[in-house]
Coordinates of C-alpha atoms in Angstrom, one line a residue:
M15 CA -1.4 1.7 9.2
K16 CA 1.3 -0.2 7.4
T17 CA 3.8 2.1 5.6
Y18 CA 5.9 1.1 2.5
D19 CA 8.7 3.4 1.4
L20 CA 9.5 2.5 -2.2
T21 CA 13.0 3.8 -1.9
E22 CA 13.6 0.9 0.5
A23 CA 11.0 -1.7 -0.5
T24 CA 10.1 -2.9 -4.0
V25 CA 6.8 -2.7 -5.7
R26 CA 6.7 -6.5 -5.6
D27 CA 7.1 -6.4 -1.8
L28 CA 4.2 -4.0 -1.6
N29 CA 1.9 -5.9 -3.9
Q30 CA 2.7 -9.2 -2.2
A31 CA 1.7 -7.6 1.2
L32 CA -1.5 -6.4 -0.3
H33 CA -2.3 -9.8 -1.9
D34 CA -1.6 -11.5 1.5
Q35 CA -4.6 -9.7 2.9
S36 CA -7.0 -11.6 0.6
P37 CA -7.4 -14.9 2.5
E38 CA -7.3 -13.2 6.0
C39 CA -7.1 -9.5 6.5
V40 CA -4.7 -8.5 9.3
E41 CA -3.8 -5.0 8.1
R42 CA -6.5 -2.9 6.4
E43 CA -4.7 0.5 5.9
F44 CA -1.6 1.0 3.8
E45 CA 0.5 4.1 3.0
V46 CA 2.9 4.1 0.1
L47 CA 5.7 6.7 0.2
N48 CA 8.1 7.8 -2.7
P49 CA 6.4 6.0 -5.5
K50 CA 8.4 8.2 -8.0
G51 CA 6.4 7.1 -11.0
Q52 CA 7.0 3.4 -10.7
H53 CA 4.7 1.0 -12.6
N54 CA 2.1 -1.6 -11.4
I55 CA 1.7 -0.2 -7.9
A56 CA -1.2 -1.7 -5.9
C57 CA -2.3 -4.1 -8.6
G58 CA -4.5 -7.1 -8.2
I59 CA -5.9 -6.3 -4.7
D60 CA -8.8 -8.6 -3.7
Q61 CA -9.8 -7.2 -0.3
N62 CA -11.5 -4.2 1.3
L63 CA -8.3 -2.2 1.9
S64 CA -7.4 1.5 2.0
V65 CA -4.3 2.4 0.1
D66 CA -2.9 5.9 0.0
I67 CA -0.1 6.5 -2.5
K68 CA 1.7 9.7 -1.7
G69 CA 3.1 10.9 -5.0
H70 CA 3.0 10.1 -8.8
A71 CA 2.5 6.6 -10.1
G72 CA 3.3 5.0 -13.4
Y73 CA 1.5 2.6 -15.7
F74 CA -1.4 0.4 -14.6
C75 CA -1.6 1.7 -11.0
A76 CA -4.5 -0.1 -9.1
G77 CA -5.1 -2.3 -12.1
M78 CA -7.4 -5.3 -11.6
N79 CA -8.6 -3.7 -8.3
K80 CA -11.3 -5.6 -6.4
K81 CA -13.0 -4.1 -3.3
A82 CA -10.1 -1.8 -2.3
H83 CA -10.1 2.0 -2.0
V84 CA -7.0 3.4 -3.6
T85 CA -6.0 7.1 -3.6
I86 CA -3.1 8.5 -5.7
H87 CA -2.0 11.9 -4.4
G88 CA -0.5 12.9 -7.7
N89 CA -0.6 12.0 -11.4
V90 CA -0.8 8.5 -13.0
G91 CA 0.5 7.0 -16.2
Q92 CA -1.3 4.8 -18.7
G93 CA -4.1 2.4 -17.7
V94 CA -4.9 3.4 -14.1
A95 CA -7.6 1.1 -12.7
E96 CA -7.4 -1.1 -15.8
N97 CA -9.8 -4.0 -15.6
M98 CA -11.0 -2.9 -12.2
M99 CA -13.9 -5.1 -10.8
S100 CA -15.1 -3.1 -7.8
G101 CA -14.0 -0.7 -5.1
T102 CA -12.9 2.9 -5.8
V103 CA -9.8 4.5 -7.3
R104 CA -9.3 8.3 -6.9
V105 CA -6.6 10.2 -8.7
K106 CA -5.8 13.6 -7.2
G107 CA -4.0 14.8 -10.3
D108 CA -4.1 14.0 -14.0
A109 CA -4.3 10.6 -15.7
S110 CA -2.6 9.5 -18.9
Q111 CA -4.3 7.6 -21.7
A112 CA -6.6 4.5 -21.3
A113 CA -7.8 5.3 -17.8
G114 CA -10.3 2.7 -16.6
A115 CA -9.7 0.5 -19.7
T116 CA -11.9 -2.6 -19.8
A117 CA -13.0 -2.1 -16.2
H118 CA -16.0 -4.1 -15.2
G119 CA -17.2 -2.2 -12.0
G120 CA -16.3 0.2 -9.2
L121 CA -15.8 3.9 -9.3
L122 CA -12.8 5.8 -10.9
V123 CA -12.5 9.5 -10.0
I124 CA -10.0 11.7 -11.7
E125 CA -9.8 15.1 -10.2
G126 CA -7.6 16.5 -13.0
N127 CA -7.7 15.7 -16.7
A128 CA -7.7 12.4 -18.4
G129 CA -5.8 11.7 -21.7
A130 CA -6.8 9.8 -24.8
R131 CA -9.1 6.8 -24.8
C132 CA -10.4 7.3 -21.3
G133 CA -12.8 4.4 -20.6
I134 CA -11.9 2.4 -23.7
S135 CA -13.8 -0.8 -23.9
M136 CA -15.3 -0.2 -20.4
K137 CA -17.6 -2.9 -19.2
G138 CA -19.5 -1.5 -16.3
V139 CA -17.2 0.9 -14.4
D140 CA -18.4 4.4 -13.5
I141 CA -15.8 7.1 -14.3
V142 CA -16.0 10.7 -13.2
V143 CA -13.5 13.2 -14.5
K144 CA -13.5 16.7 -13.1
G145 CA -11.4 18.1 -16.0
N146 CA -11.2 17.3 -19.7
V147 CA -10.8 14.0 -21.5
G148 CA -8.8 13.3 -24.6
H149 CA -9.7 12.0 -28.1
M150 CA -11.6 8.7 -28.6
S151 CA -12.7 8.4 -25.0
C152 CA -15.3 5.6 -24.5
F153 CA -14.1 3.9 -27.7
M154 CA -16.1 0.6 -28.0
A155 CA -17.4 1.2 -24.4
Q156 CA -20.0 -1.4 -23.5
A157 CA -21.5 -0.6 -20.2
G158 CA -21.2 1.9 -17.3
S159 CA -21.0 5.7 -17.2
L160 CA -18.5 8.4 -18.1
V161 CA -19.0 11.8 -16.5
V162 CA -16.9 14.7 -17.9
C163 CA -17.1 18.0 -16.1
G164 CA -14.9 19.7 -18.6
D165 CA -14.5 19.2 -22.4
A166 CA -14.2 16.1 -24.5
G167 CA -11.8 15.6 -27.5
E168 CA -12.4 14.2 -30.9
A169 CA -14.4 11.0 -31.7
L170 CA -16.1 10.7 -28.3
G171 CA -17.9 7.4 -27.9
D172 CA -16.7 5.9 -31.2
S173 CA -18.4 2.6 -31.9
L174 CA -19.8 2.5 -28.3
Y175 CA -22.5 0.1 -27.1
E176 CA -24.7 1.0 -24.1
V177 CA -22.5 3.2 -21.9
H178 CA -24.0 6.5 -20.7
I179 CA -21.8 9.6 -21.4
Y180 CA -22.5 12.9 -19.6
V181 CA -20.4 16.0 -20.7
K182 CA -20.7 19.5 -19.2
G183 CA -18.4 21.3 -21.6
T184 CA -17.9 21.1 -25.3
V185 CA -17.4 18.0 -27.4
K186 CA -14.9 18.5 -30.3
S187 CA -16.6 15.7 -32.3
L188 CA -18.6 12.5 -31.9
G189 CA -17.3 9.2 -33.0
A190 CA -19.1 6.7 -35.3
D191 CA -22.6 5.8 -34.1
C192 CA -22.5 8.2 -31.1
I193 CA -25.2 10.8 -30.9
E194 CA -26.6 13.4 -28.4
K195 CA -29.6 12.1 -26.5
E196 CA -32.4 13.5 -24.4
M197 CA -31.7 14.1 -20.7
R198 CA -34.7 12.6 -19.0
D199 CA -35.5 12.5 -15.3
E200 CA -33.9 9.1 -14.8
H201 CA -30.7 10.4 -16.3
I202 CA -30.6 13.5 -14.1
A203 CA -31.1 11.1 -11.1
E204 CA -28.3 8.8 -12.3
L205 CA -25.9 11.7 -12.9
T206 CA -26.8 13.2 -9.5
D207 CA -25.9 10.0 -7.8
L208 CA -22.6 9.7 -9.7
L209 CA -21.6 13.2 -8.8
N210 CA -22.4 12.7 -5.2
R211 CA -20.5 9.4 -5.0
A212 CA -17.5 11.2 -6.6
G213 CA -17.7 14.2 -4.3
V214 CA -18.1 16.6 -7.2
D215 CA -20.2 19.7 -6.8
E216 CA -21.8 20.3 -10.2
D217 CA -25.3 21.0 -11.4
P218 CA -26.6 17.9 -13.3
A219 CA -28.9 20.0 -15.4
S220 CA -25.8 21.7 -17.0
F221 CA -24.7 18.4 -18.7
K222 CA -25.6 16.9 -22.0
R223 CA -26.0 13.1 -22.6
Y224 CA -24.5 11.1 -25.4
G225 CA -25.0 7.4 -26.3
S226 CA -25.3 4.9 -29.1
A227 CA -27.5 5.4 -32.1
R228 CA -27.5 1.6 -32.4
Q229 CA -26.8 1.6 -36.1
L230 CA -23.6 -0.5 -36.0
Y231 CA -25.0 -3.4 -34.0
N232 CA -25.7 -5.4 -37.2
F233 CA -24.3 -5.0 -40.7
K234 CA -26.5 -2.9 -43.0
V235 CA -25.3 -2.3 -46.5
D236 CA -26.8 1.2 -46.4
N237 CA -24.4 2.0 -43.5
V238 CA -21.3 0.6 -45.2
S239 CA -19.6 4.0 -45.2
A240 CA -19.8 4.1 -41.4
Y241 CA -17.9 0.9 -40.9

């Protein structure tokens, strides 16, 4: 295992070492000490690596991740796993706003709470939050799944497309064109798989499903008040 202490090395040094593994992997396990809330840690990885970050991280941690498995042993700032393509990112603490923003694939697990706009404009990522999510989560979300084991804030799923949202707790309010939907057998199966992959012990039958009413896909004069 390669260890980087960010009191001695820079974030640029760390990220360069991670990027150097892309053409030919010679070191697969990395440990990051004393991150102390610095931004852009472990961004742009394009290799099947394991990265353990021992402490709190700042903005855009593990952004643009591809293939790697990144664990943050603390809290993270805005935009964790932003634009992730594949791999897994696990946050042992809480995440600030816009977690998983625009992410195309992979699995993001937040073991604490997530702030506002969790999963904004997500495009295929699966996000599992063991706690609560803030307002406007899944705003304009296009594909993938969001699982919330706690409560959801205001305007959940506002203007969403075809993302699947599962919430165990209460939803303060639904956003434009987001409605509660029937939980059929295939959704129970999907949710069971997501919980298992995230290592979360919850009963899938205790969740409710939310999704798009598909009334905003095309302009209709009768719906002008919803735009």
